[in-house]
Tab-separated table of C-alpha atoms in Angstrom:
chain	number	residue	atom	x	y	z
F	1	MET	CA	-0.738	-27.135	8.047
F	2	SER	CA	0.812	-29.829	5.913
F	3	ASP	CA	0.116	-29.792	2.205
F	4	LEU	CA	1.372	-33.324	1.600
F	5	GLY	CA	-1.812	-35.170	2.549
F	6	SER	CA	-2.351	-36.773	-0.836
F	7	GLU	CA	0.746	-38.915	-0.396
F	8	GLU	CA	-1.277	-41.047	2.015
F	9	LEU	CA	-4.156	-41.347	-0.446
F	10	GLU	CA	-3.051	-43.862	-3.062
F	11	GLU	CA	-5.366	-44.643	-5.896
F	12	GLU	CA	-5.979	-48.156	-7.114
F	13	GLY	CA	-3.564	-49.328	-9.789
F	14	GLU	CA	-4.423	-50.334	-13.335
F	15	ASN	CA	-4.603	-54.026	-12.444
F	16	ASP	CA	-7.152	-53.499	-9.649
F	17	LEU	CA	-10.164	-53.432	-11.910
F	18	GLY	CA	-13.088	-53.899	-9.550
F	19	GLU	CA	-16.579	-53.395	-10.914
F	20	TYR	CA	-17.023	-51.401	-14.095
F	21	ASP	CA	-20.004	-50.062	-15.986
F	22	GLY	CA	-19.227	-48.193	-19.179
F	23	GLU	CA	-17.842	-48.198	-22.690
F	24	ARG	CA	-15.216	-50.587	-24.042
F	25	ASN	CA	-13.200	-50.914	-27.234
F	26	GLU	CA	-13.022	-53.920	-29.560
F	27	ALA	CA	-10.342	-55.490	-27.382
F	28	GLY	CA	-12.699	-55.381	-24.407
F	29	GLU	CA	-10.709	-52.696	-22.611
F	30	ARG	CA	-12.347	-49.863	-20.696
F	31	HIS	CA	-12.422	-47.164	-23.314
F	32	GLY	CA	-14.584	-44.045	-23.343
F	33	HIS	CA	-16.815	-42.963	-20.476
F	34	GLY	CA	-17.465	-45.282	-17.573
F	35	LYS	CA	-17.936	-45.796	-13.830
F	36	ALA	CA	-15.857	-48.064	-11.642
F	37	ARG	CA	-16.007	-49.249	-8.058
F	38	LEU	CA	-12.546	-50.338	-7.044
F	39	PRO	CA	-11.699	-53.166	-4.619
F	40	ASN	CA	-10.508	-50.745	-1.900
F	41	GLY	CA	-13.852	-48.911	-1.838
F	42	ASP	CA	-12.814	-45.926	-3.984
F	43	THR	CA	-14.865	-44.931	-7.021
F	44	TYR	CA	-14.029	-43.321	-10.340
F	45	GLU	CA	-16.241	-41.816	-12.989
F	46	GLY	CA	-14.849	-40.338	-16.158
F	47	SER	CA	-12.889	-41.055	-19.291
F	48	TYR	CA	-10.882	-44.197	-20.002
F	49	GLN	CA	-8.448	-45.003	-22.758
F	50	HIS	CA	-7.188	-48.519	-23.363
F	51	GLY	CA	-8.167	-49.635	-19.876
F	52	LYS	CA	-6.641	-46.679	-17.995
F	53	ARG	CA	-8.054	-43.486	-16.527
F	54	HIS	CA	-7.307	-40.926	-19.211
F	55	GLY	CA	-8.945	-37.538	-19.712
F	56	GLN	CA	-11.384	-35.767	-17.417
F	57	GLY	CA	-12.631	-37.663	-14.386
F	58	ILE	CA	-13.681	-37.663	-10.725
F	59	TYR	CA	-11.940	-39.997	-8.283
F	60	LYS	CA	-13.523	-40.355	-4.823
F	61	PHE	CA	-11.613	-41.916	-1.947
F	62	LYS	CA	-13.428	-43.846	0.753
F	63	SER	CA	-11.812	-41.432	3.264
F	64	GLY	CA	-13.864	-38.572	1.829
F	65	ALA	CA	-11.133	-37.022	-0.284
F	66	ARG	CA	-11.672	-36.555	-4.005
F	67	TYR	CA	-9.888	-35.439	-7.140
F	68	ILE	CA	-11.640	-33.620	-9.973
F	69	GLY	CA	-9.458	-33.085	-13.008
F	70	GLU	CA	-7.389	-34.538	-15.790
F	71	TYR	CA	-5.683	-37.934	-15.985
F	72	VAL	CA	-3.011	-39.340	-18.263
F	73	LYS	CA	-2.517	-43.123	-18.121
F	74	ASN	CA	-4.009	-43.552	-14.634
F	75	LYS	CA	-2.095	-40.610	-13.150
F	76	LYS	CA	-3.231	-37.124	-12.247
F	77	HIS	CA	-1.740	-34.988	-14.979
F	78	GLY	CA	-2.847	-31.577	-16.215
F	79	HIS	CA	-5.205	-29.299	-14.329
F	80	GLY	CA	-7.154	-30.566	-11.385
F	81	THR	CA	-8.562	-29.927	-7.915
F	82	PHE	CA	-7.802	-32.207	-4.962
F	83	ILE	CA	-9.979	-31.880	-1.852
F	84	TYR	CA	-8.426	-33.489	1.233
F	85	PRO	CA	-10.245	-35.172	4.136
F	86	ASP	CA	-9.586	-32.210	6.486
F	87	GLY	CA	-11.250	-29.765	4.058
F	88	SER	CA	-8.100	-28.219	2.614
F	89	ARG	CA	-7.751	-28.284	-1.154
F	90	TYR	CA	-5.323	-27.715	-3.999
F	91	GLU	CA	-6.318	-26.195	-7.336
F	92	GLY	CA	-3.735	-26.148	-10.068
F	93	GLU	CA	-1.406	-28.122	-12.265
F	94	TRP	CA	-0.358	-31.746	-11.827
F	95	ALA	CA	2.342	-33.921	-13.365
F	96	ASP	CA	2.870	-37.639	-12.804
F	97	ASP	CA	0.445	-37.731	-9.829
F	98	GLN	CA	2.119	-34.787	-8.069
F	99	ARG	CA	1.439	-31.084	-7.632
F	100	HIS	CA	3.719	-29.622	-10.244
F	101	GLY	CA	3.526	-26.238	-11.972
F	102	TYR	CA	1.339	-23.361	-10.825
F	103	GLY	CA	-1.374	-23.787	-8.251
F	104	VAL	CA	-3.185	-22.537	-5.147
F	105	TYR	CA	-3.405	-24.457	-1.878
F	106	TYR	CA	-6.208	-23.513	0.551
F	107	TYR	CA	-5.353	-24.655	4.068
F	108	VAL	CA	-7.877	-25.630	6.712
F	109	ASN	CA	-6.860	-22.631	8.889
F	110	ASN	CA	-7.669	-20.282	5.954
F	111	ASP	CA	-4.021	-19.704	5.038
F	112	THR	CA	-3.275	-19.838	1.306
F	113	TYR	CA	-0.254	-20.449	-0.879
F	114	THR	CA	-0.316	-19.207	-4.460
F	115	GLY	CA	2.617	-19.928	-6.717
F	116	GLU	CA	4.908	-22.522	-8.204
F	117	TRP	CA	5.208	-26.197	-7.259
F	118	PHE	CA	7.777	-28.835	-8.017
F	119	ALA	CA	7.413	-32.547	-7.199
F	120	HIS	CA	4.598	-31.978	-4.693
F	121	GLN	CA	6.371	-29.147	-2.836
F	122	ARG	CA	6.269	-25.350	-2.881
F	123	HIS	CA	9.209	-24.474	-5.069
F	124	GLY	CA	9.966	-21.294	-7.023
F	125	GLN	CA	8.134	-17.981	-6.714
F	126	GLY	CA	5.108	-17.946	-4.463
F	127	THR	CA	2.994	-15.988	-1.973
F	128	TYR	CA	1.905	-17.381	1.388
F	129	PHE	CA	-0.933	-15.539	3.129
F	130	TYR	CA	-1.285	-15.868	6.926
F	131	ALA	CA	-5.002	-15.514	7.679
F	132	GLU	CA	-4.585	-14.979	11.428
F	133	THR	CA	-2.302	-11.946	11.142
F	134	GLY	CA	-2.986	-10.705	7.614
F	135	SER	CA	0.734	-10.936	6.783
F	136	LYS	CA	2.129	-12.213	3.481
F	137	TYR	CA	5.411	-13.799	2.441
F	138	VAL	CA	6.156	-12.934	-1.181
F	139	GLY	CA	9.309	-14.467	-2.591
F	140	THR	CA	11.310	-17.604	-3.292
F	141	TRP	CA	10.721	-21.153	-2.042
F	142	VAL	CA	13.063	-24.149	-2.150
F	143	ASN	CA	11.772	-27.669	-1.453
F	144	GLY	CA	8.829	-26.406	0.555
F	145	GLN	CA	10.782	-23.871	2.641
F	146	GLN	CA	10.987	-20.090	2.514
F	147	GLU	CA	14.437	-19.507	1.054
F	148	GLY	CA	15.967	-16.736	-1.059
F	149	MET	CA	15.080	-13.093	-1.624
F	150	ALA	CA	11.617	-12.193	-0.394
F	151	GLU	CA	9.366	-9.583	1.151
F	152	LEU	CA	7.419	-10.200	4.361
F	153	ILE	CA	4.472	-7.816	4.317
F	154	HIS	CA	2.640	-6.886	7.520
F	155	LEU	CA	-0.311	-4.558	8.060
F	156	ASN	CA	1.706	-1.347	8.522
F	157	HIS	CA	5.257	-2.281	7.568
F	158	ARG	CA	7.244	-4.771	5.532
F	159	TYR	CA	10.617	-6.498	5.662
F	160	GLN	CA	12.758	-6.947	2.559
F	161	GLY	CA	15.736	-9.289	2.602
F	162	LYS	CA	16.972	-12.851	2.282
F	163	PHE	CA	15.517	-15.933	3.967
F	164	LEU	CA	17.041	-19.312	4.778
F	165	ASN	CA	15.038	-22.233	6.228
F	166	LYS	CA	12.109	-19.897	6.943
F	167	ASN	CA	14.346	-17.448	8.860
F	168	PRO	CA	15.519	-14.012	7.701
F	169	VAL	CA	19.301	-13.812	7.400
F	170	GLY	CA	21.860	-11.198	6.404
F	171	PRO	CA	21.280	-7.581	5.329
F	172	GLY	CA	17.761	-6.275	4.919
F	173	LYS	CA	15.485	-3.417	5.769
F	174	TYR	CA	12.128	-2.636	7.341
F	175	VAL	CA	9.969	-0.230	5.374
F	176	PHE	CA	7.239	1.503	7.365
F	177	ASP	CA	4.081	2.871	5.791
F	178	ILE	CA	4.661	6.270	7.397
F	179	GLY	CA	7.649	6.663	5.094
F	180	CYS	CA	10.770	5.785	7.067
F	181	GLU	CA	13.108	2.843	6.638
F	182	GLN	CA	15.303	0.959	9.085
F	183	HIS	CA	18.319	-0.783	7.605
F	184	GLY	CA	20.140	-3.537	9.385
F	185	GLU	CA	21.100	-7.187	9.470
F	186	TYR	CA	19.696	-10.452	10.811
F	187	ARG	CA	22.222	-12.672	12.566
F	188	LEU	CA	21.482	-16.274	13.466
F	189	THR	CA	22.150	-16.981	17.132
F	190	ASP	CA	22.341	-20.467	18.607
F	191	VAL	CA	20.397	-20.876	21.827
F	192	GLU	CA	21.408	-23.880	23.895
F	193	ARG	CA	18.850	-25.868	25.851
F	194	GLY	CA	20.047	-28.738	28.020
F	195	GLU	CA	18.014	-31.826	28.877
F	196	GLU	CA	18.889	-34.847	31.020
F	197	GLU	CA	18.255	-38.236	29.529
F	198	GLU	CA	19.546	-41.459	31.112
F	199	GLU	CA	21.938	-39.496	33.313
F	200	GLU	CA	23.526	-37.901	30.255
F	201	GLU	CA	23.109	-34.267	29.357
F	202	VAL	CA	21.799	-33.703	25.856
F	203	THR	CA	22.250	-30.221	24.385
F	204	LEU	CA	19.752	-29.056	21.805
F	205	MET	CA	20.614	-26.115	19.586
F	206	THR	CA	17.864	-23.750	18.487
F	207	VAL	CA	18.650	-21.151	15.852
F	208	VAL	CA	17.061	-17.771	16.540
F	209	PRO	CA	17.459	-14.822	14.149
F	210	LYS	CA	18.243	-11.528	15.903
F	211	TRP	CA	17.857	-8.128	14.236
F	212	LYS	CA	20.631	-5.551	14.516
F	213	ALA	CA	19.834	-2.103	13.133
F	214	THR	CA	22.679	-0.214	11.482
F	215	SER	CA	21.030	2.910	10.079
F	216	ILE	CA	17.683	4.662	9.983
F	217	THR	CA	16.286	6.855	7.256
F	218	GLU	CA	13.856	9.251	8.864
F	219	LEU	CA	10.648	10.448	7.293
F	220	ALA	CA	11.240	13.466	5.065
F	221	LEU	CA	8.533	15.878	6.230
F	222	TRP	CA	6.693	17.847	3.588
F	223	THR	CA	7.137	21.639	3.832
F	224	PRO	CA	5.287	24.173	1.699
F	225	THR	CA	7.326	26.212	-0.782
F	226	LEU	CA	7.497	29.860	0.234
F	227	PRO	CA	6.647	32.400	-2.516
F	228	GLU	CA	9.512	34.335	-3.971
F	229	GLU	CA	10.058	37.702	-2.294
F	230	GLN	CA	8.973	40.686	-4.292
F	231	PRO	CA	11.487	43.548	-4.753
F	232	PRO	CA	11.019	46.153	-2.007
F	233	ALA	CA	8.954	49.242	-2.781
F	234	ASP	CA	10.674	52.590	-3.121
F	235	GLY	CA	11.772	53.901	0.219
F	236	THR	CA	11.375	50.577	2.088
F	237	ILE	CA	14.133	49.947	4.563
F	238	GLN	CA	15.959	46.677	3.809
F	239	GLU	CA	18.913	45.448	5.774
F	240	GLU	CA	20.945	42.263	5.504
F	241	ALA	CA	20.626	40.048	8.562
F	242	PRO	CA	23.860	39.070	10.262
F	243	GLY	CA	25.203	35.572	9.460
F	244	PRO	CA	25.621	32.752	11.944
F	245	GLU	CA	28.812	34.326	13.238
F	246	GLY	CA	27.080	37.666	13.872
F	247	GLY	CA	28.697	39.400	10.874
F	248	GLY	CA	26.743	41.667	8.517
F	249	GLU	CA	27.314	43.541	5.275
F	250	PRO	CA	27.521	47.218	6.300
F	251	ALA	CA	28.149	48.463	2.759
F	252	GLU	CA	24.683	47.386	1.600
F	253	ASP	CA	23.073	48.699	4.807
F	254	ASP	CA	24.646	52.104	4.266
F	255	GLN	CA	23.453	52.203	0.659
F	256	ALA	CA	19.875	51.351	1.683
F	257	LEU	CA	19.871	54.081	4.333
F	258	ALA	CA	21.288	56.545	1.837
F	259	ASP	CA	18.523	55.762	-0.645
F	260	LEU	CA	15.935	56.198	2.095
F	261	SER	CA	17.360	59.557	3.066
F	262	GLU	CA	17.143	60.750	-0.534
F	263	GLY	CA	13.543	59.586	-0.836
F	264	GLU	CA	12.491	61.344	2.374
F	265	ALA	CA	14.210	64.633	1.585
F	266	ASP	CA	11.260	66.145	-0.266
F	267	LEU	CA	8.498	64.462	1.752
F	268	THR	CA	9.410	65.445	5.319
F	269	ARG	CA	7.251	68.297	6.584
F	270	PRO	CA	8.563	70.981	8.936
F	271	GLY	CA	7.934	70.296	12.576
F	272	GLU	CA	7.883	66.496	12.208
F	273	ASP	CA	11.645	65.870	12.344
F	274	ASP	CA	11.615	65.027	16.053
F	275	GLU	CA	8.565	62.794	15.720
F	276	ASP	CA	10.066	60.896	12.760
F	277	ALA	CA	13.366	60.482	14.551
F	278	THR	CA	11.583	59.055	17.578
F	279	ARG	CA	9.647	56.558	15.458
F	280	GLU	CA	12.808	55.523	13.585
F	281	GLU	CA	14.682	54.996	16.835
F	282	GLY	CA	11.856	52.787	18.121
F	283	ARG	CA	11.950	50.710	14.966
F	284	GLU	CA	15.719	50.274	15.225
F	285	GLU	CA	15.393	49.087	18.829
F	286	GLY	CA	12.683	46.640	17.747
F	287	ARG	CA	14.936	45.290	15.032
F	288	GLU	CA	17.806	44.813	17.460
F	289	GLU	CA	15.562	42.863	19.873
F	290	LEU	CA	14.264	40.679	17.037
F	291	ARG	CA	17.754	40.114	15.663
F	292	TYR	CA	19.300	38.968	18.925
F	293	GLY	CA	16.221	37.003	20.011
F	294	ALA	CA	16.244	35.076	16.720
F	295	ILE	CA	19.960	34.418	16.954
F	296	ASP	CA	19.401	32.817	20.355
F	297	GLN	CA	16.923	30.439	18.696
F	298	GLY	CA	19.374	29.380	15.983
F	299	ASN	CA	17.578	31.231	13.163
F	300	VAL	CA	19.967	33.026	10.821
F	301	ASN	CA	17.592	34.345	8.134
F	302	PHE	CA	15.862	37.559	9.215
F	303	GLU	CA	15.467	39.274	5.850
F	304	GLU	CA	11.794	38.352	5.568
F	305	GLU	CA	10.973	39.423	9.165
F	306	GLU	CA	12.733	42.765	8.810
F	307	SER	CA	11.063	43.421	5.482
F	308	LYS	CA	7.697	42.932	7.188
F	309	GLN	CA	8.607	45.594	9.782
F	310	GLY	CA	9.683	48.151	7.211
F	311	GLU	CA	7.297	51.061	6.725
F	312	GLN	CA	6.666	53.400	3.836
F	313	PRO	CA	7.962	56.932	4.530
F	314	ALA	CA	5.353	59.275	5.886
């Protein structure tokens, strides 16, 4: 939707007086508050100064458009609202009859632009909201076009990078709401389309940006922090698990077994030696099966599992 409609809606000049009903100064000029019906069918009601629209006023075009705001010497200047014939409107700052400064344009398709203007065009920092998709362009504009660093925000992801003539160009990245990012680069590709006109082939070039991903940062999954292991109780069997290469630390294993033997010396009752030996052998076989089964799965830390299987001496 074009936002340049007011260029086709010219107001009557200072010499086109028409009919006037209102205040005048000693020189007979329109001065103060008054109403005027201009020769082209437009009307104006508001403040005059020395024969010119100056101050707050309402200018109605015969086309149905109207301006409600400030004037300086017959020109829209200051803050004002312009309502166009198609129902779109601009609310913001004016200078020398043009949108200039900060303002909001409401388009007939419910899109909006909020930001800076220069000489009737979107220029500077601004946000364009696309009503149909819910997307937003937040960034720099140059002479009415999306150009410069910006962020294009969609419902569940956003693109951050540089734009040129409304197209993304160069390095940038997509940021997804689930937490991952895709880095890459937009490259402009010319697409040729041939047409025949008067027996001569005319080639039209269409520039299409194509995205090329270079790296992906995956979502870092949250994992709970395991509590610190408490020191083993007296007599608990604790062995070091073998490393990834299958190696262990036999010196520490021997020391743990020696401590266990000393702790059990006074507690073992006669007649239970064979039963204890059988249970210990079963536990050792269980540990061996767990150790080799875990190694096959790529797990190299068995200290916690083995600690859980340790038993207090009978």
